[in-house]
mmCIF file of N, CA and C in Angstrom:
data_model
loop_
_atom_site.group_PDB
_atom_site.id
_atom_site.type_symbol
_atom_site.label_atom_id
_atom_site.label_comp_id
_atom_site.label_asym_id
_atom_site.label_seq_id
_atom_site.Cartn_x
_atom_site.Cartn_y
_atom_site.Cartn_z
ATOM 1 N N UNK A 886 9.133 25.043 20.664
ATOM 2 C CA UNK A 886 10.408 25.095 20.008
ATOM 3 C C UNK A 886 10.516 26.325 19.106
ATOM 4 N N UNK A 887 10.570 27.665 20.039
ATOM 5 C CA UNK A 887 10.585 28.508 18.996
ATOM 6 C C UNK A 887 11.605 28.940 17.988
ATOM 7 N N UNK A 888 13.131 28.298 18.702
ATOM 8 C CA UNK A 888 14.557 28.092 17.640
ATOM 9 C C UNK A 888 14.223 27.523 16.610
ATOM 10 N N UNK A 889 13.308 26.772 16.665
ATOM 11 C CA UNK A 889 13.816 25.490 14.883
ATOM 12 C C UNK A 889 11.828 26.446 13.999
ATOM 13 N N UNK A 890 11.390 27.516 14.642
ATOM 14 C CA UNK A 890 10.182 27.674 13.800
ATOM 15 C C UNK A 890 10.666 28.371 12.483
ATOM 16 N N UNK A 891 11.629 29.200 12.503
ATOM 17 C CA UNK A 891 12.091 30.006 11.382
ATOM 18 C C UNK A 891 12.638 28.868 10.122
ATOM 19 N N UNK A 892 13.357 27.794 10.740
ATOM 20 C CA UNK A 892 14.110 26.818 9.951
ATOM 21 C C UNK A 892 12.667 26.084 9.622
ATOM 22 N N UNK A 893 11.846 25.744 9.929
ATOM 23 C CA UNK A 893 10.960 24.799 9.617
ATOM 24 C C UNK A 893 10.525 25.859 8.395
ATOM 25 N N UNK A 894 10.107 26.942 9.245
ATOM 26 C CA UNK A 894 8.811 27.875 7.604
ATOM 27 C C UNK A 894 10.153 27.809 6.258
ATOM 28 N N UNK A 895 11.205 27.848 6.502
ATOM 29 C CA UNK A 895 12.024 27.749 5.536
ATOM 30 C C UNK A 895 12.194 26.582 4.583
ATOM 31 N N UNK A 896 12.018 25.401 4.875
ATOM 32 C CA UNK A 896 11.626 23.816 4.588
ATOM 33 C C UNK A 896 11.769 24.235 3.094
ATOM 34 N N UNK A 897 10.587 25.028 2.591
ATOM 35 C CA UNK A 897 10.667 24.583 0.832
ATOM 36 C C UNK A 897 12.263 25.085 0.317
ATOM 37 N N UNK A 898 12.517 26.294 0.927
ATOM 38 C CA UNK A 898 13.753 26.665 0.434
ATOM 39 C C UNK A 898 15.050 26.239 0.535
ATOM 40 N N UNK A 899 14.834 25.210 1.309
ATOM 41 C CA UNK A 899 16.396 24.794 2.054
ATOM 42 C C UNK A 899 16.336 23.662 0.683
ATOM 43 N N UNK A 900 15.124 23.143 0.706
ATOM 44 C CA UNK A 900 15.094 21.619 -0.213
ATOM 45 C C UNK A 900 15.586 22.159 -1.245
ATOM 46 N N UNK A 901 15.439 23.276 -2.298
ATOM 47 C CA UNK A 901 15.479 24.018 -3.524
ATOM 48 C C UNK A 901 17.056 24.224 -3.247
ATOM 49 N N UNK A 902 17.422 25.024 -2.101
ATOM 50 C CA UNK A 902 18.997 25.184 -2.133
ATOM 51 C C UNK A 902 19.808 24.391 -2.031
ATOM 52 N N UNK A 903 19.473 22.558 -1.638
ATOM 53 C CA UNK A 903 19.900 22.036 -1.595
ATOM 54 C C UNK A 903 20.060 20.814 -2.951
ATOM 55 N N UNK A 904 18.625 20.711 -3.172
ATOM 56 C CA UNK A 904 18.584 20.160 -4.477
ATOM 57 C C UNK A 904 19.462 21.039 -5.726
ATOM 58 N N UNK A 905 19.530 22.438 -5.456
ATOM 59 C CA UNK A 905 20.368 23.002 -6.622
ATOM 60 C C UNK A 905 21.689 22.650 -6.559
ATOM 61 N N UNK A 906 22.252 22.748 -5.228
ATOM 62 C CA UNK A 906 23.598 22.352 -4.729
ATOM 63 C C UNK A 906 23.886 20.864 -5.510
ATOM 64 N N UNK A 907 23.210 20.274 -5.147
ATOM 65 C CA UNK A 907 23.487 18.489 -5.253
ATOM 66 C C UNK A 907 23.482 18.352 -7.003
ATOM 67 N N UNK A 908 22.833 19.224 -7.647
ATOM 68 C CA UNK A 908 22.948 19.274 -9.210
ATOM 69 C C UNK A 908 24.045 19.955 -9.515
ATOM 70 N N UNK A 909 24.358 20.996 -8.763
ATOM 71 C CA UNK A 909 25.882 21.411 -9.267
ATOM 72 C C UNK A 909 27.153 20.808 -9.203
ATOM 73 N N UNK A 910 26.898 20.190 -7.842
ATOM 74 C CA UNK A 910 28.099 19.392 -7.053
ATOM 75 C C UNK A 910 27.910 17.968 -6.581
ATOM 76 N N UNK A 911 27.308 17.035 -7.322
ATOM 77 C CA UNK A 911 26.957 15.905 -7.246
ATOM 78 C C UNK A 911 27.884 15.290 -6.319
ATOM 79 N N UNK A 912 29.249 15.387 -6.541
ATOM 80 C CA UNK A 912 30.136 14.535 -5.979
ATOM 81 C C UNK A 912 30.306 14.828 -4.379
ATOM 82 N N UNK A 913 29.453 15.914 -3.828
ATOM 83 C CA UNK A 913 29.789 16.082 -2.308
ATOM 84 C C UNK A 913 28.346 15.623 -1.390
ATOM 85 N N UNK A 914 28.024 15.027 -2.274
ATOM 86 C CA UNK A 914 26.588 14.338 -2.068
ATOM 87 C C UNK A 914 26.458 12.582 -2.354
ATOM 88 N N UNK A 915 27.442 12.338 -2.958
ATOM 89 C CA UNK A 915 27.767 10.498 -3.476
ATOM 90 C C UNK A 915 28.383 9.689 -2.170
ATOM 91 N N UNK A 916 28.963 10.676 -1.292
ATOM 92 C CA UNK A 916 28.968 9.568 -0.035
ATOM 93 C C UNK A 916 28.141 9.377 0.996
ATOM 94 N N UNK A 917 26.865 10.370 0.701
ATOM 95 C CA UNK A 917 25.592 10.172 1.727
ATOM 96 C C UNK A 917 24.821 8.757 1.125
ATOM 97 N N UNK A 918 24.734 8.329 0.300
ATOM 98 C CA UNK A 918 24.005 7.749 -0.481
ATOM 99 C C UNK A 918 23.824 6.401 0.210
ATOM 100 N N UNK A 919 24.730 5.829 0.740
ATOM 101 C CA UNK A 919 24.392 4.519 1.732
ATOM 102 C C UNK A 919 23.194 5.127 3.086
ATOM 103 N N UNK A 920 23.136 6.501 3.436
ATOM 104 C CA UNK A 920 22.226 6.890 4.618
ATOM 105 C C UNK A 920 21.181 7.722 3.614
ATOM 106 N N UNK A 921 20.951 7.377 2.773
ATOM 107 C CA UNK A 921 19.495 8.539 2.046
ATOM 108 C C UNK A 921 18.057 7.457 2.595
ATOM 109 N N UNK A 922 18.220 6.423 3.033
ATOM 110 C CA UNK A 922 16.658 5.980 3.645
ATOM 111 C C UNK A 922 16.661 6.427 4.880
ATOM 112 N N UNK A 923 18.069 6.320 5.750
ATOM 113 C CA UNK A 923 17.495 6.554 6.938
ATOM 114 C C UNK A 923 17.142 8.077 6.787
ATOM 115 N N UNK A 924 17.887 9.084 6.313
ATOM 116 C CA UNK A 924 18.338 10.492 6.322
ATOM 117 C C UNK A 924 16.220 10.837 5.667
ATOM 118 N N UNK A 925 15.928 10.506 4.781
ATOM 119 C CA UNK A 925 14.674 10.461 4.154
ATOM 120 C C UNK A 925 13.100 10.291 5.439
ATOM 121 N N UNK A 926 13.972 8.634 6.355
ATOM 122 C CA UNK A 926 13.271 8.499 7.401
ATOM 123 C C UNK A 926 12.751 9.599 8.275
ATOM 124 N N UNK A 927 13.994 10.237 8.302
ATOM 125 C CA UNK A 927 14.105 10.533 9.441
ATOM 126 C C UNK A 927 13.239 12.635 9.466
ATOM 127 N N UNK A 928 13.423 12.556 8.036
ATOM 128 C CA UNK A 928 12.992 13.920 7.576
ATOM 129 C C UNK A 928 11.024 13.590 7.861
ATOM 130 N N UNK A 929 10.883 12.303 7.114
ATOM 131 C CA UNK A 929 9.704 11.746 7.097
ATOM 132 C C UNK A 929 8.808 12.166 8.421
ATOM 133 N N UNK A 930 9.199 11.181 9.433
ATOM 134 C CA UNK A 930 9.414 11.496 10.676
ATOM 135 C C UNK A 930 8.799 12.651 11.857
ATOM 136 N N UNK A 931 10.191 13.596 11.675
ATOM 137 C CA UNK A 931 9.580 14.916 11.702
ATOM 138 C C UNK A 931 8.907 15.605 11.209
ATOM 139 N N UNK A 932 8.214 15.463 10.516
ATOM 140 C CA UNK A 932 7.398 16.242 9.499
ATOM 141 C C UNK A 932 5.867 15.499 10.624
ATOM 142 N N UNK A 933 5.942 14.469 10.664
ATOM 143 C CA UNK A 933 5.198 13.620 10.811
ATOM 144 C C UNK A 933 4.479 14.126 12.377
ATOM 145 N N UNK A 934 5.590 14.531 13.674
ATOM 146 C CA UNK A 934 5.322 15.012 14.598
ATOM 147 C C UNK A 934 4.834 16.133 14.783
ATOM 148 N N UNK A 935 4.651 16.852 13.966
ATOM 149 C CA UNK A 935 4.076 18.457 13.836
ATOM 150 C C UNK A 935 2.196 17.963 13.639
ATOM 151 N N UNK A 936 1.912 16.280 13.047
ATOM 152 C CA UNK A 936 0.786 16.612 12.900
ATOM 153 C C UNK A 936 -0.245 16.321 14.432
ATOM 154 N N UNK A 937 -0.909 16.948 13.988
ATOM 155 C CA UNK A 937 -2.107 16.740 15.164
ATOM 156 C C UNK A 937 -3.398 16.071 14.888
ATOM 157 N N UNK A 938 -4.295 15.240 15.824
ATOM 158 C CA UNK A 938 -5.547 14.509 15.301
ATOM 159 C C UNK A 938 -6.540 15.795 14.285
ATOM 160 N N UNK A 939 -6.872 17.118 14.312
ATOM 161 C CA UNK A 939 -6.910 18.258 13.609
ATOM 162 C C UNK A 939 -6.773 17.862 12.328
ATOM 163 N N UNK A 940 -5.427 17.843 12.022
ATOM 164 C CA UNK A 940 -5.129 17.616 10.641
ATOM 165 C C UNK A 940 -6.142 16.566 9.784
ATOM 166 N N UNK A 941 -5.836 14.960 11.002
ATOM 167 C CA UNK A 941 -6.640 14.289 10.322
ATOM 168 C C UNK A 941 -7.718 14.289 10.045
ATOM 169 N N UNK A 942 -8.515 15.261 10.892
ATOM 170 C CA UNK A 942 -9.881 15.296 10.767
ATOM 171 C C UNK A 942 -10.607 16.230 9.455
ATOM 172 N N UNK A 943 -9.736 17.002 9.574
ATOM 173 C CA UNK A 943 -9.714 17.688 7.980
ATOM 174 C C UNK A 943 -9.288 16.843 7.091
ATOM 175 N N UNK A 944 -8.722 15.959 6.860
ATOM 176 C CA UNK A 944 -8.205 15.304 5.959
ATOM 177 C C UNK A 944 -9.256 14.070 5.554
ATOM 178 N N UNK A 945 -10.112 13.490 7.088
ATOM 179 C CA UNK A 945 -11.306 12.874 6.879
ATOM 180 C C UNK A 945 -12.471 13.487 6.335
ATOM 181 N N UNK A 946 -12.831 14.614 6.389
ATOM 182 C CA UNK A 946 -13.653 15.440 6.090
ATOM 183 C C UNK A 946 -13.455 15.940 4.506
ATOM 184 N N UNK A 947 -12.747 15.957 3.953
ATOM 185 C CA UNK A 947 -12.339 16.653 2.620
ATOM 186 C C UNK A 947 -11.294 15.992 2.113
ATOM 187 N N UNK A 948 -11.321 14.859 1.791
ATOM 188 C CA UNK A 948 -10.673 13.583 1.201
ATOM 189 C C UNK A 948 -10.004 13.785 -0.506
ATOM 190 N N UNK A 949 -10.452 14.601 -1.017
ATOM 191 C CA UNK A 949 -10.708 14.914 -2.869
ATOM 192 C C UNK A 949 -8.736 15.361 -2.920
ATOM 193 N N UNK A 950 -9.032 16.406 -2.218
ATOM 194 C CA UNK A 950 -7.498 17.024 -2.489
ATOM 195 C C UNK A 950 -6.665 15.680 -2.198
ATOM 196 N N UNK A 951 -6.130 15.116 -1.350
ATOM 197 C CA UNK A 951 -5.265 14.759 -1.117
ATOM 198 C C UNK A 951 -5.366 12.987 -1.855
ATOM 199 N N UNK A 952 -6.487 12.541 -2.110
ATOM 200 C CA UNK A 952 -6.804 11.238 -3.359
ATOM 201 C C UNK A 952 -6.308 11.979 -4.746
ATOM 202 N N UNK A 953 -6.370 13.094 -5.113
ATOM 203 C CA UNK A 953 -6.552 13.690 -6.264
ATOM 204 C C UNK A 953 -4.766 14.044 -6.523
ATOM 205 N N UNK A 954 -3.925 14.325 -4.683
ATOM 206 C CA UNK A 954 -2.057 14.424 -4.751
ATOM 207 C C UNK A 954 -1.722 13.012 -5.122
ATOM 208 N N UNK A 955 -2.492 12.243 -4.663
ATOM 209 C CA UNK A 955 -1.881 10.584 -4.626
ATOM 210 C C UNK A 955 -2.016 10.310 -6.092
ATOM 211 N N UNK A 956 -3.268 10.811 -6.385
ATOM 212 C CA UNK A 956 -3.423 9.842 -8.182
ATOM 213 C C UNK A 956 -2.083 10.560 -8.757
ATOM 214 N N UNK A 957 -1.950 11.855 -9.210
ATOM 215 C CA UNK A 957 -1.219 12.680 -9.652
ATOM 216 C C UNK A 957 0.385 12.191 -9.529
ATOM 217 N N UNK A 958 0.169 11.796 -8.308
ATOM 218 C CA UNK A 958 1.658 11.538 -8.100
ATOM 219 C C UNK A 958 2.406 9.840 -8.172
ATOM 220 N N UNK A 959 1.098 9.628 -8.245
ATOM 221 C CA UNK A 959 1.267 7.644 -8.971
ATOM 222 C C UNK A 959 1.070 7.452 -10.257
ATOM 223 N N UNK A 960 0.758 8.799 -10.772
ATOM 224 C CA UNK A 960 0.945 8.485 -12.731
ATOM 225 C C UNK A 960 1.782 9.420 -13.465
ATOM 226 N N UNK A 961 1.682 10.496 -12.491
ATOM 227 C CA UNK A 961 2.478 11.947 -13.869
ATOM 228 C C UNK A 961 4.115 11.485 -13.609
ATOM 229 N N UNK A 962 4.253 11.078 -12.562
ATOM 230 C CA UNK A 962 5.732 11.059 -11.947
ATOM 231 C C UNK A 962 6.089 9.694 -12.863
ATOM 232 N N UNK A 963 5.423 8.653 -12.526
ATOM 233 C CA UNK A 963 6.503 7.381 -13.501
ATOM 234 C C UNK A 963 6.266 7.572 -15.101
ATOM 235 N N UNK A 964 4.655 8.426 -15.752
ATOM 236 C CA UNK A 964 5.081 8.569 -16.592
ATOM 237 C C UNK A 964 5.939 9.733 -17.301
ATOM 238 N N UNK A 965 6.289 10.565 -16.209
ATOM 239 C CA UNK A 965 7.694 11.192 -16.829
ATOM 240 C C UNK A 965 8.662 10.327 -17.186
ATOM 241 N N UNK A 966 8.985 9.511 -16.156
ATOM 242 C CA UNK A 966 10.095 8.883 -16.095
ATOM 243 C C UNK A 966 10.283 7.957 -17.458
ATOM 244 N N UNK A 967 8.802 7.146 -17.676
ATOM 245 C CA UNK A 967 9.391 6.733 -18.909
ATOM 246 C C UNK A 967 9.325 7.840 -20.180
ATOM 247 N N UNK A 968 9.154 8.814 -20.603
ATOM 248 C CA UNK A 968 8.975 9.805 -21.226
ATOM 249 C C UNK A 968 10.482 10.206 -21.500
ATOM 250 N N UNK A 969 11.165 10.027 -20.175
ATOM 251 C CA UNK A 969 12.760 10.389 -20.493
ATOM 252 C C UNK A 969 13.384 9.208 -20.841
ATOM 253 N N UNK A 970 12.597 7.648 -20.354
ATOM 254 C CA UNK A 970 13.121 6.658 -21.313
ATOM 255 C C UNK A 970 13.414 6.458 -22.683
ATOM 256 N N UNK A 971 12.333 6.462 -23.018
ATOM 257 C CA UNK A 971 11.718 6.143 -24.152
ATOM 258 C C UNK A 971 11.983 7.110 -25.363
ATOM 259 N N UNK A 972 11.963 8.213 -24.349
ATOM 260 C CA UNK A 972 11.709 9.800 -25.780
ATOM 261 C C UNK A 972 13.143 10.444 -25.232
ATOM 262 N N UNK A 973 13.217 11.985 -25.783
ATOM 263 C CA UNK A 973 13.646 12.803 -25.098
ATOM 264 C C UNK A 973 13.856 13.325 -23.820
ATOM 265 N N UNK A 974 14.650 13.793 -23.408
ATOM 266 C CA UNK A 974 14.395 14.735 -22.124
ATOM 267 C C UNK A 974 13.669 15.616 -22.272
ATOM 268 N N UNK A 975 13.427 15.690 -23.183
ATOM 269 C CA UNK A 975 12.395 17.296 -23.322
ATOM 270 C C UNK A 975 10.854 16.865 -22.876
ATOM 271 N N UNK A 976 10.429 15.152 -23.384
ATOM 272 C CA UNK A 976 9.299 14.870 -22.839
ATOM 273 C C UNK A 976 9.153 14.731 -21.819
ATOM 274 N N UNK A 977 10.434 14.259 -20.768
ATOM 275 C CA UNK A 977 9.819 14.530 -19.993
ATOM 276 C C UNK A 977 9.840 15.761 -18.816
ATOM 277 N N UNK A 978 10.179 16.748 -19.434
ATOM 278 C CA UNK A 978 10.147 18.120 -18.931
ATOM 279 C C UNK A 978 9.114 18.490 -17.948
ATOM 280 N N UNK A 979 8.062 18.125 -19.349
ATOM 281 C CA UNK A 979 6.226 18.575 -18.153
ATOM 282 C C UNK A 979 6.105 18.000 -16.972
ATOM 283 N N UNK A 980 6.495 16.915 -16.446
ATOM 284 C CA UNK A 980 6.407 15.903 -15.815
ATOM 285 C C UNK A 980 6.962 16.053 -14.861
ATOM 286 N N UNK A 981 8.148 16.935 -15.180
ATOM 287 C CA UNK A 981 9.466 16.806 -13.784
ATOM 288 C C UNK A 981 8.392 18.298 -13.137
ATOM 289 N N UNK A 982 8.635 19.205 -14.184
ATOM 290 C CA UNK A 982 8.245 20.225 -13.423
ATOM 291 C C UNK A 982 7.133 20.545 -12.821
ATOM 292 N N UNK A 983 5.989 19.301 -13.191
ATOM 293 C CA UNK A 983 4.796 19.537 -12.179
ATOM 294 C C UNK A 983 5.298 19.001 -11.493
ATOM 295 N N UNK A 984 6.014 17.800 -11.022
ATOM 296 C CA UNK A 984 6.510 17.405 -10.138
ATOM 297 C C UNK A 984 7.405 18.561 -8.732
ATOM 298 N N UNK A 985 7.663 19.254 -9.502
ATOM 299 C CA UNK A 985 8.297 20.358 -8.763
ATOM 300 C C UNK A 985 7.620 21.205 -8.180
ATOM 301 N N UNK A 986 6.829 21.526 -9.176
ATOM 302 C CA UNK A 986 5.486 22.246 -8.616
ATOM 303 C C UNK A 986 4.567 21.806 -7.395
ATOM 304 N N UNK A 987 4.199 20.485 -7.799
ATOM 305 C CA UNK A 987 3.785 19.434 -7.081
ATOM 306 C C UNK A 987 4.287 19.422 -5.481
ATOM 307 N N UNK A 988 5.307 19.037 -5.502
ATOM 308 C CA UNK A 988 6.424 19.118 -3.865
ATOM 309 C C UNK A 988 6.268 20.683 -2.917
ATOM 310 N N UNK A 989 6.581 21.820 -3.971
ATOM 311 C CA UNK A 989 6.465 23.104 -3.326
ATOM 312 C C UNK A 989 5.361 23.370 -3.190
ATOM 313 N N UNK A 990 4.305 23.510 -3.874
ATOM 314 C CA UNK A 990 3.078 24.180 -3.359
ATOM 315 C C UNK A 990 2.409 23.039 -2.448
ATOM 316 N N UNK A 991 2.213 21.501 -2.358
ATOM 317 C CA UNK A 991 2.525 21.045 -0.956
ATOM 318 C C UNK A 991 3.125 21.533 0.335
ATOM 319 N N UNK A 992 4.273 21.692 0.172
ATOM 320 C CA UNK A 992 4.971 22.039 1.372
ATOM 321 C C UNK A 992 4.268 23.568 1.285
ATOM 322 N N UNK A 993 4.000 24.602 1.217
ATOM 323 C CA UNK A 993 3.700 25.829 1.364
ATOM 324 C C UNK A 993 2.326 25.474 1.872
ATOM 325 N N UNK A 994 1.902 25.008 1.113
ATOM 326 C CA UNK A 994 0.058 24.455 1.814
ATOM 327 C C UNK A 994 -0.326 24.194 2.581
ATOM 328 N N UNK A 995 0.574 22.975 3.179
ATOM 329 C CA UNK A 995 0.747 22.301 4.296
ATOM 330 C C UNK A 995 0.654 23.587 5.587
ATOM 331 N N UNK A 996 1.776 24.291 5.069
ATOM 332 C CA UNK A 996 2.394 24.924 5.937
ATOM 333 C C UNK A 996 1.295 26.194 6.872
ATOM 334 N N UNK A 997 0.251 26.432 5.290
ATOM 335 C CA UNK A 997 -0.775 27.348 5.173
ATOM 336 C C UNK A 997 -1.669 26.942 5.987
ATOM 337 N N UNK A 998 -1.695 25.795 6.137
ATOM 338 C CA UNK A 998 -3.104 25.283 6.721
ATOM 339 C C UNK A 998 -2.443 25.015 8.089
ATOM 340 N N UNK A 999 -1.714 24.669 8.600
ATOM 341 C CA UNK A 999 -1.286 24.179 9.565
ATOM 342 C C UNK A 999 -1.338 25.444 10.837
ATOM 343 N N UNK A 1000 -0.866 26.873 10.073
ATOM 344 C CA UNK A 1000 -1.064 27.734 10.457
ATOM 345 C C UNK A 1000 -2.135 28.478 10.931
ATOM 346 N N UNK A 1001 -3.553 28.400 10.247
ATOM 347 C CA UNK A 1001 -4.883 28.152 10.528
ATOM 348 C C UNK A 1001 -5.560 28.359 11.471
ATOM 349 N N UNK A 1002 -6.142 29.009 12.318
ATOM 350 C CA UNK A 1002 -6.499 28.340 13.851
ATOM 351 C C UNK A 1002 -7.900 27.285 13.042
ATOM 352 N N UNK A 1003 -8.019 25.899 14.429
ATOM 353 C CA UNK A 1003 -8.875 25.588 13.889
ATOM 354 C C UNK A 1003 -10.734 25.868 14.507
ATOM 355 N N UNK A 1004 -11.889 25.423 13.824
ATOM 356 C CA UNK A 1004 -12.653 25.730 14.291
ATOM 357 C C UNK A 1004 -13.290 24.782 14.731
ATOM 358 N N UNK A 1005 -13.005 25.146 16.295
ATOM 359 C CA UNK A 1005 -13.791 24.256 17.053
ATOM 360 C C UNK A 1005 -15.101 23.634 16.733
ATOM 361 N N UNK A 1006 -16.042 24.509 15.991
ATOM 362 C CA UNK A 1006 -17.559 24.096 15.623
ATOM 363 C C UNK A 1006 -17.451 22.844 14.738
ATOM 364 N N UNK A 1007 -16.258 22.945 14.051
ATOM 365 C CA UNK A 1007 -16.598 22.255 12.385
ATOM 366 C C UNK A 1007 -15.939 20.414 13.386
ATOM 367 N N UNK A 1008 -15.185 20.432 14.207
ATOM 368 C CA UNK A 1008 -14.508 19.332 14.629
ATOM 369 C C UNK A 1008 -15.711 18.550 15.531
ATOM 370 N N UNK A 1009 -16.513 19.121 16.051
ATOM 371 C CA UNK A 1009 -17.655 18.521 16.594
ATOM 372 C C UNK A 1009 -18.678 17.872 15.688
ATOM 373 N N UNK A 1010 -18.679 18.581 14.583
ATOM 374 C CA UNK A 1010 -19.785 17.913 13.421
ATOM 375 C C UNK A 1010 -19.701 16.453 12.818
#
């Protein structure tokens, strides 16, 4: 599918141009809102078909990074959230923006590694 490769390497940026959009213009975004699971699904999904047994095997092999995205992202994220409860928005600033951080240098990583050739030697071990 060499039509959709340019749109795929683009992925972090479309999300950023779109997430900026949806903060400017909330209201042209409030009637998707009954389809944001499937629409989410469905992004899910595809993302999902790009992987190969490869991936997982790296992913079995070197387990730290991606236990270490999960913790990160099962504590910094809700405790932003109450941070903007509880406190200010300003507390929870740190929070959103690793979060941001968090999402993009994922998706770029992903993207990094995926790109990779892999080595046959290390998949036999």
């Amino acid at each position: 599918m060499p039509f959709f490769e340019p749109i795929n390497r683009l992925f972090p940026l479309w999300a950023i141009a779109f997430s900026i959009v949806a903060m400017v213009q909330p209201h042209w975004f409030t009637s998707l809102a009954p389809a944001i699971q499937g629409l989410l699904s469905l992004v899910m999904f595809t993302m999902g078909l790009t992987l190969s047994h490869h991936d997982f095997l790296r992913v079995a092999r070197a387990p730290k990074p991606i236990l270490l995205g999960m913790v990160l992202q099962f504590t910094v994220m809700p405790l932003a959230a109450l941070a903007n409860q509880f406190f200010s928005a300003t507390a929870a600033l740190p929070g959103a923006l690793f979060s941001i951080w968090h999402n993009i240098s994922g998706s770029l990583l992903a993207g990094y590694w995926k790109s990779r050739p892999v080595d046959e030697k290390s998949d036999r071990q």
